[in-house]
mmCIF file of C-alpha atoms in Angstrom:
data_model
loop_
_atom_site.group_PDB
_atom_site.id
_atom_site.type_symbol
_atom_site.label_atom_id
_atom_site.label_comp_id
_atom_site.label_asym_id
_atom_site.label_seq_id
_atom_site.Cartn_x
_atom_site.Cartn_y
_atom_site.Cartn_z
ATOM 1 C CA MET A 67 117.339 73.369 146.530
ATOM 2 C CA THR A 68 120.358 75.077 148.085
ATOM 3 C CA GLY A 69 123.557 74.073 146.450
ATOM 4 C CA MET A 70 122.135 72.524 143.259
ATOM 5 C CA THR A 71 120.639 73.655 140.020
ATOM 6 C CA HIS A 72 117.328 72.199 138.828
ATOM 7 C CA VAL A 73 117.045 71.750 135.073
ATOM 8 C CA MET A 74 113.480 72.298 134.040
ATOM 9 C CA VAL A 75 111.455 70.949 131.134
ATOM 10 C CA LYS A 76 108.228 72.340 129.777
ATOM 11 C CA GLY A 77 105.344 71.789 132.173
ATOM 12 C CA SER A 78 107.487 70.787 135.158
ATOM 13 C CA ASN A 79 107.424 72.685 138.560
ATOM 14 C CA VAL A 80 109.745 72.966 141.461
ATOM 15 C CA PRO A 81 109.584 74.604 144.994
ATOM 16 C CA LEU A 82 111.619 77.624 145.712
ATOM 17 C CA ASP A 83 113.347 78.142 149.020
ATOM 18 C CA ALA A 84 114.336 81.765 148.592
ATOM 19 C CA PRO A 85 113.117 85.129 149.989
ATOM 20 C CA GLY A 86 113.608 86.704 146.520
ATOM 21 C CA ILE A 87 114.137 85.619 142.896
ATOM 22 C CA ARG A 88 116.380 87.197 140.236
ATOM 23 C CA ALA A 89 114.889 85.937 136.907
ATOM 24 C CA VAL A 90 117.556 86.283 134.091
ATOM 25 C CA LEU A 91 116.579 85.837 130.474
ATOM 26 C CA ARG A 92 119.650 84.929 128.410
ATOM 27 C CA TRP A 93 120.223 84.435 124.620
ATOM 28 C CA SER A 94 123.131 84.513 121.995
ATOM 29 C CA PRO A 95 123.314 87.694 119.899
ATOM 30 C CA GLY A 96 124.190 87.608 116.318
ATOM 31 C CA SER A 97 123.533 89.029 112.865
ATOM 32 C CA GLY A 98 119.772 89.254 112.257
ATOM 33 C CA THR A 99 118.934 88.275 115.932
ATOM 34 C CA PRO A 100 115.917 90.411 117.204
ATOM 35 C CA ASP A 101 116.271 92.401 120.461
ATOM 36 C CA VAL A 102 114.754 90.476 123.404
ATOM 37 C CA ASP A 103 113.167 91.956 126.532
ATOM 38 C CA VAL A 104 111.982 90.385 129.762
ATOM 39 C CA SER A 105 109.009 91.566 131.821
ATOM 40 C CA ALA A 106 106.970 90.515 134.915
ATOM 41 C CA LEU A 107 103.219 90.604 135.468
ATOM 42 C CA LEU A 108 101.958 90.431 139.061
ATOM 43 C CA LEU A 109 98.548 88.696 139.034
ATOM 44 C CA GLY A 110 95.843 88.305 141.653
ATOM 45 C CA ARG A 111 93.728 85.171 142.473
ATOM 46 C CA ASP A 112 91.620 85.733 139.371
ATOM 47 C CA GLY A 113 94.663 85.334 137.135
ATOM 48 C CA ARG A 114 94.690 89.069 136.071
ATOM 49 C CA VAL A 115 96.618 92.139 137.083
ATOM 50 C CA ARG A 116 94.973 94.446 139.694
ATOM 51 C CA SER A 117 95.962 97.526 137.751
ATOM 52 C CA ASP A 118 98.399 98.469 134.905
ATOM 53 C CA ASP A 119 100.963 99.128 137.697
ATOM 54 C CA ASP A 120 101.384 95.390 137.944
ATOM 55 C CA PHE A 121 103.167 95.242 134.616
ATOM 56 C CA VAL A 122 106.826 95.749 135.152
ATOM 57 C CA PHE A 123 109.170 96.176 132.134
ATOM 58 C CA TYR A 124 111.845 98.552 130.873
ATOM 59 C CA ASN A 125 109.400 101.404 130.297
ATOM 60 C CA GLU A 126 108.008 100.931 133.829
ATOM 61 C CA PRO A 127 111.019 99.466 135.578
ATOM 62 C CA ARG A 128 109.708 99.546 139.174
ATOM 63 C CA HIS A 129 106.461 98.465 140.772
ATOM 64 C CA PRO A 130 104.895 101.040 143.058
ATOM 65 C CA SER A 131 105.504 98.711 146.035
ATOM 66 C CA GLY A 132 109.180 98.445 145.225
ATOM 67 C CA ARG A 133 108.831 94.615 145.481
ATOM 68 C CA ALA A 134 109.377 94.056 141.645
ATOM 69 C CA ARG A 135 111.867 95.811 139.437
ATOM 70 C CA HIS A 136 113.436 95.641 136.059
ATOM 71 C CA LEU A 137 117.260 95.753 135.714
ATOM 72 C CA PRO A 138 119.355 96.987 132.724
ATOM 73 C CA LYS A 139 120.676 94.582 130.120
ATOM 74 C CA GLN A 140 124.106 93.149 130.401
ATOM 75 C CA ARG A 141 126.548 91.378 128.174
ATOM 76 C CA VAL A 142 128.104 88.280 129.662
ATOM 77 C CA ALA A 143 130.368 85.482 128.405
ATOM 78 C CA GLU A 144 127.339 83.399 127.247
ATOM 79 C CA GLY A 145 125.559 86.200 125.429
ATOM 80 C CA LEU A 146 123.106 88.951 126.545
ATOM 81 C CA THR A 147 120.909 89.031 129.523
ATOM 82 C CA ASP A 148 117.787 90.992 130.610
ATOM 83 C CA THR A 149 116.670 90.668 134.251
ATOM 84 C CA VAL A 150 113.672 91.220 136.645
ATOM 85 C CA GLU A 151 113.886 90.757 140.421
ATOM 86 C CA ILE A 152 110.896 89.742 142.650
ATOM 87 C CA ASP A 153 110.918 89.978 146.435
ATOM 88 C CA LEU A 154 108.741 86.922 147.031
ATOM 89 C CA ALA A 155 108.618 87.093 150.782
ATOM 90 C CA ALA A 156 107.647 90.774 150.815
ATOM 91 C CA LEU A 157 104.928 90.645 148.100
ATOM 92 C CA GLU A 158 101.503 91.787 149.066
ATOM 93 C CA PRO A 159 98.963 88.990 149.838
ATOM 94 C CA GLY A 160 96.906 90.037 146.949
ATOM 95 C CA VAL A 161 99.660 88.944 144.494
ATOM 96 C CA ASP A 162 99.064 85.184 143.843
ATOM 97 C CA ARG A 163 101.285 84.652 140.824
ATOM 98 C CA VAL A 164 104.075 86.295 138.863
ATOM 99 C CA VAL A 165 104.506 85.717 135.128
ATOM 100 C CA ILE A 166 108.034 85.979 133.656
ATOM 101 C CA ALA A 167 107.456 87.010 129.998
ATOM 102 C CA ALA A 168 109.804 87.561 127.009
ATOM 103 C CA SER A 169 109.206 89.517 123.927
ATOM 104 C CA CYS A 170 111.348 90.237 120.795
ATOM 105 C CA ASP A 171 111.574 93.148 118.571
ATOM 106 C CA GLY A 172 112.635 92.827 114.845
ATOM 107 C CA GLY A 173 111.494 89.263 114.246
ATOM 108 C CA PRO A 174 110.057 86.050 115.697
ATOM 109 C CA PHE A 175 111.705 83.807 118.332
ATOM 110 C CA ARG A 176 112.932 81.363 115.742
ATOM 111 C CA LEU A 177 115.592 83.875 114.994
ATOM 112 C CA VAL A 178 116.746 83.940 118.663
ATOM 113 C CA ARG A 179 119.293 81.267 119.612
ATOM 114 C CA ASP A 180 120.010 79.669 122.986
ATOM 115 C CA LEU A 181 117.081 81.340 124.796
ATOM 116 C CA CYS A 182 116.860 80.211 128.416
ATOM 117 C CA VAL A 183 115.650 81.447 131.811
ATOM 118 C CA LEU A 184 117.850 81.236 134.922
ATOM 119 C CA LEU A 185 116.445 81.830 138.453
ATOM 120 C CA TYR A 186 118.860 82.941 141.170
ATOM 121 C CA ASP A 187 118.326 83.477 144.851
ATOM 122 C CA THR A 188 118.671 87.263 145.528
ATOM 123 C CA SER A 189 120.300 86.376 148.928
ATOM 124 C CA GLY A 190 122.694 83.734 147.637
ATOM 125 C CA PRO A 191 125.634 83.657 145.137
ATOM 126 C CA ARG A 192 125.127 85.132 141.673
ATOM 127 C CA HIS A 193 127.159 82.410 139.870
ATOM 128 C CA SER A 194 124.911 79.420 140.783
ATOM 129 C CA PRO A 195 121.281 79.411 139.514
ATOM 130 C CA LEU A 196 118.594 77.627 141.375
ATOM 131 C CA VAL A 197 116.718 76.746 138.145
ATOM 132 C CA THR A 198 117.483 76.762 134.477
ATOM 133 C CA PHE A 199 114.796 76.335 131.724
ATOM 134 C CA GLU A 200 115.684 76.234 127.984
ATOM 135 C CA VAL A 201 112.717 77.927 126.275
ATOM 136 C CA ARG A 202 111.850 76.566 122.836
ATOM 137 C CA PRO A 203 108.931 78.114 121.023
ATOM 138 C CA ASP A 204 106.437 75.629 119.536
ATOM 139 C CA THR A 205 106.235 77.121 116.031
ATOM 140 C CA GLY A 206 109.044 79.678 115.872
ATOM 141 C CA GLY A 207 106.582 82.366 114.722
ATOM 142 C CA GLU A 208 105.948 83.665 118.319
ATOM 143 C CA THR A 209 106.956 87.103 119.200
ATOM 144 C CA ALA A 210 106.104 86.874 122.921
ATOM 145 C CA LEU A 211 106.482 84.020 125.469
ATOM 146 C CA ASN A 212 105.223 83.146 128.901
ATOM 147 C CA CYS A 213 108.463 81.608 129.944
ATOM 148 C CA GLY A 214 107.358 80.602 133.413
ATOM 149 C CA GLU A 215 105.393 81.436 136.552
ATOM 150 C CA LEU A 216 106.120 81.971 140.178
ATOM 151 C CA TYR A 217 103.024 80.985 142.212
ATOM 152 C CA ARG A 218 102.030 80.434 145.846
ATOM 153 C CA LYS A 219 101.679 76.944 147.046
ATOM 154 C CA ASP A 220 101.150 75.747 150.716
ATOM 155 C CA GLY A 221 102.566 78.860 152.210
ATOM 156 C CA GLY A 222 105.578 79.016 149.940
ATOM 157 C CA TRP A 223 106.440 79.658 146.359
ATOM 158 C CA LYS A 224 107.019 77.383 143.304
ATOM 159 C CA PHE A 225 108.135 77.796 139.725
ATOM 160 C CA ARG A 226 106.355 76.238 136.771
ATOM 161 C CA ALA A 227 108.100 76.067 133.328
ATOM 162 C CA VAL A 228 105.447 77.204 130.744
ATOM 163 C CA GLY A 229 106.907 78.194 127.405
ATOM 164 C CA GLN A 230 103.601 79.373 125.919
ATOM 165 C CA GLY A 231 103.928 81.513 122.849
ATOM 166 C CA TYR A 232 101.993 84.487 121.401
ATOM 167 C CA THR A 233 102.058 85.634 117.742
ATOM 168 C CA SER A 234 100.471 88.924 118.731
ATOM 169 C CA GLY A 235 103.571 90.016 120.637
ATOM 170 C CA LEU A 236 103.824 91.525 124.106
ATOM 171 C CA VAL A 237 100.560 93.327 123.495
ATOM 172 C CA GLY A 238 98.670 90.105 123.049
ATOM 173 C CA LEU A 239 100.280 88.554 126.072
ATOM 174 C CA ALA A 240 99.725 91.550 128.372
ATOM 175 C CA THR A 241 96.013 92.023 127.185
ATOM 176 C CA GLU A 242 95.261 88.393 128.167
ATOM 177 C CA PHE A 243 96.234 89.153 131.739
ATOM 178 C CA GLY A 244 94.131 92.306 131.881
ATOM 179 C CA ILE A 245 96.656 95.046 130.866
ATOM 180 C CA THR A 246 95.157 98.013 129.054
ATOM 181 C CA VAL A 247 97.709 98.437 126.251
ATOM 182 C CA ASP A 248 97.667 101.779 124.403
ATOM 183 C CA ASP A 249 101.166 102.963 124.334
ATOM 184 C CA VAL A 250 103.267 100.001 123.107
ATOM 185 C CA GLU A 251 104.058 98.590 119.737
ATOM 186 C CA THR A 252 102.623 95.228 118.757
ATOM 187 C CA GLY A 253 105.293 92.487 119.066
ATOM 188 C CA SER A 254 107.780 94.328 121.251
ATOM 189 C CA GLY A 255 106.066 96.538 123.912
ATOM 190 C CA ARG A 256 108.350 99.347 122.790
ATOM 191 C CA THR A 257 107.007 102.920 122.940
ATOM 192 C CA PRO A 258 106.707 104.278 119.375
ATOM 193 C CA PRO A 259 108.724 107.415 118.510
ATOM 194 C CA PRO A 260 106.908 110.707 118.545
ATOM 195 C CA GLN A 261 105.189 111.606 115.343
ATOM 196 C CA ALA A 262 105.636 114.868 113.463
ATOM 197 C CA ALA A 263 103.104 117.482 114.485
ATOM 198 C CA GLY A 264 100.253 117.609 111.921
ATOM 199 C CA PRO A 265 97.047 119.650 111.542
ATOM 200 C CA SER A 266 94.429 119.343 114.180
ATOM 201 C CA PRO A 267 91.194 117.614 113.267
ATOM 202 C CA ALA A 268 89.547 121.021 112.877
ATOM 203 C CA GLN A 269 92.293 122.236 110.574
ATOM 204 C CA SER A 270 92.051 118.990 108.555
ATOM 205 C CA GLN A 271 88.384 119.682 107.964
ATOM 206 C CA GLU A 272 89.233 123.189 106.792
ATOM 207 C CA LEU A 273 91.934 121.846 104.441
ATOM 208 C CA GLU A 274 89.705 119.250 102.781
ATOM 209 C CA PRO A 275 87.674 121.564 100.637
ATOM 210 C CA THR A 276 90.883 123.130 99.344
ATOM 211 C CA ARG A 277 92.220 119.756 98.324
ATOM 212 C CA ALA A 278 89.017 118.741 96.677
ATOM 213 C CA SER A 279 88.826 121.966 94.650
ATOM 214 C CA GLN A 280 92.394 121.666 93.459
ATOM 215 C CA GLU A 281 91.730 118.091 92.355
ATOM 216 C CA ALA A 282 88.725 119.213 90.318
ATOM 217 C CA MET A 283 90.523 122.239 88.799
ATOM 218 C CA PRO A 284 90.758 122.154 84.955
ATOM 219 C CA THR A 285 93.829 123.264 83.212
ATOM 220 C CA SER A 286 92.103 124.552 80.057
ATOM 221 C CA ALA A 287 88.777 125.945 79.014
ATOM 222 C CA TYR A 288 87.306 125.500 75.544
ATOM 223 C CA GLY A 289 90.595 124.334 74.114
ATOM 224 C CA TYR A 290 92.688 127.327 75.468
ATOM 225 C CA PRO A 291 95.101 127.099 78.373
ATOM 226 C CA LEU A 292 93.982 128.978 81.452
ATOM 227 C CA PRO A 293 96.452 131.867 82.537
ATOM 228 C CA ALA A 294 98.621 130.965 85.564
ATOM 229 C CA PRO A 295 97.471 133.192 88.390
ATOM 230 C CA ALA A 296 99.919 135.389 90.280
ATOM 231 C CA GLY A 297 101.320 134.049 93.632
ATOM 232 C CA GLY A 298 100.879 130.419 92.739
ATOM 233 C CA HIS A 299 97.167 130.462 93.854
ATOM 234 C CA VAL A 300 94.821 128.700 91.443
ATOM 235 C CA PRO A 301 91.201 129.678 91.757
ATOM 236 C CA ALA A 302 88.703 126.872 92.063
ATOM 237 C CA GLN A 303 86.912 125.922 88.902
ATOM 238 C CA PRO A 304 83.563 124.019 88.641
ATOM 239 C CA ALA A 305 84.077 120.234 88.260
ATOM 240 C CA TYR A 306 82.822 118.088 85.347
ATOM 241 C CA GLY A 307 79.108 118.201 85.028
ATOM 242 C CA TYR A 308 78.665 121.748 86.197
ATOM 243 C CA PRO A 309 78.325 124.887 84.015
ATOM 244 C CA GLN A 310 81.736 126.005 82.839
ATOM 245 C CA PRO A 311 82.678 129.703 82.804
ATOM 246 C CA VAL A 312 82.125 131.633 79.608
ATOM 247 C CA ALA A 313 85.400 132.224 77.835
ATOM 248 C CA ALA A 314 86.163 135.893 76.748
ATOM 249 C CA PRO A 315 85.514 136.518 73.014
ATOM 250 C CA LEU A 316 88.669 136.193 70.887
ATOM 251 C CA PRO A 317 89.784 139.162 68.823
ATOM 252 C CA PRO A 318 89.169 138.942 65.142
ATOM 253 C CA PRO A 319 91.974 137.637 63.010
ATOM 254 C CA VAL A 320 94.366 140.068 61.437
ATOM 255 C CA GLY A 321 94.806 139.792 57.695
ATOM 256 C CA PRO A 322 94.830 141.760 54.342
ATOM 257 C CA PRO A 323 91.999 144.196 53.661
ATOM 258 C CA VAL A 324 89.020 142.667 51.953
ATOM 259 C CA ALA A 325 87.309 144.686 49.151
ATOM 260 C CA PRO A 326 83.550 145.454 49.578
ATOM 261 C CA PRO A 327 81.312 143.165 47.535
ATOM 262 C CA VAL A 328 80.232 144.402 44.009
ATOM 263 C CA HIS A 329 76.398 144.647 43.664
ATOM 264 C CA GLN A 330 75.233 143.332 40.376
ATOM 265 C CA GLN A 331 71.887 143.811 38.656
ATOM 266 C CA PRO A 332 69.511 141.054 39.361
ATOM 267 C CA GLN A 333 69.116 138.651 36.418
ATOM 268 C CA PRO A 334 65.647 137.708 35.290
ATOM 269 C CA GLY A 335 64.690 134.377 36.419
ATOM 270 C CA TYR A 336 63.997 131.501 33.877
ATOM 271 C CA PRO A 337 61.872 128.534 34.389
ATOM 272 C CA ALA A 338 63.515 125.237 34.560
ATOM 273 C CA TYR A 339 63.908 123.018 31.380
ATOM 274 C CA GLY A 340 60.597 121.471 30.391
ATOM 275 C CA TYR A 341 58.281 124.248 31.498
ATOM 276 C CA PRO A 342 56.555 126.901 29.103
ATOM 277 C CA GLN A 343 58.560 130.018 28.598
ATOM 278 C CA PRO A 344 56.911 133.377 29.602
ATOM 279 C CA VAL A 345 55.556 135.312 26.663
ATOM 280 C CA GLY A 346 56.239 138.704 28.136
ATOM 281 C CA ALA A 347 59.858 138.035 28.674
ATOM 282 C CA ALA A 348 60.324 136.914 25.049
ATOM 283 C CA ALA A 349 58.593 140.073 23.734
ATOM 284 C CA ALA A 350 60.676 142.265 25.733
ATOM 285 C CA ALA A 351 63.822 140.711 24.543
ATOM 286 C CA ASN A 352 62.561 141.163 20.813
ATOM 287 C CA GLY A 353 61.874 144.868 20.960
ATOM 288 C CA GLY A 354 58.302 144.714 22.081
ATOM 289 C CA THR A 355 57.138 142.240 19.268
ATOM 290 C CA ALA A 356 55.979 138.932 20.438
ATOM 291 C CA PHE A 357 56.730 135.906 18.386
ATOM 292 C CA THR A 358 56.792 132.255 18.922
ATOM 293 C CA LEU A 359 59.201 129.661 17.849
ATOM 294 C CA PRO A 360 58.112 126.946 15.381
ATOM 295 C CA PRO A 361 57.569 123.648 16.909
ATOM 296 C CA GLN A 362 60.477 121.251 16.781
ATOM 297 C CA GLY A 363 60.314 117.903 14.989
ATOM 298 C CA PRO A 364 57.842 116.631 12.387
ATOM 299 C CA GLN A 365 54.343 117.801 12.522
ATOM 300 C CA PHE A 366 51.228 115.815 11.868
ATOM 301 C CA GLN A 367 49.136 117.239 9.018
ATOM 302 C CA PRO A 368 45.734 115.841 8.385
ATOM 303 C CA GLY A 369 44.987 114.774 4.816
ATOM 304 C CA ARG A 370 48.545 113.748 4.058
#
């Protein structure tokens, strides 16, 4: 392939006659365009990484063997680039395949314009790529892409244009190839910023009763507001359904003096209307002489 550029389509493959490959991911920046990152995964014969060291990206820019590395981003006339380099001829025999992956941070790949992969011979001119592959996501909702793969074939190396997308971001892609992901954000692979220091689990358990008592704290008792304690600390009060504290007795109301009650002589009781009157009471009222009242109304007299 020396002296020519092979334009790839999805699913095609081509042999590589180069001791090393510089894989360049290029796209056009613009307003609302997510940031794009390239990464490489070195896989064994089982299609999985041998350890997490086989994941090379900007947070781990160099493989322990030194045969794979991530390079800084650059601005070129056609847009922005992000690059990984692989020394194919010097790779350990245990590496059977290298995945060239892309991920975006801040939105899906439908917002990324002119995304393509260019492969250069690390020992040849930098201006003439061996391979170009325009990467087009299937749905546009992907946040990570397997752009292509370098793989061993008949004692040499070949490149396959893949273009497979993942909506779970770089985490989903890396996990599929055996990476234990516990320190990258979903969708981008970026390390999250440090969080503000908070209470330890033991301290959180100690704080929980205080929070619960403050939530259950009444603001009044028996219709009277509770006095505000000094220092801003409010003592815990029993919650609804538990015996409430007995309020202190209120002082008697202040008003004009009240005269003592006048004791009167008891009045004799009288029977209700329609009952016989007591004889003794009538006699006492008449000076000791008893008398009876004549009957009221006409009287029946026999013989008349």
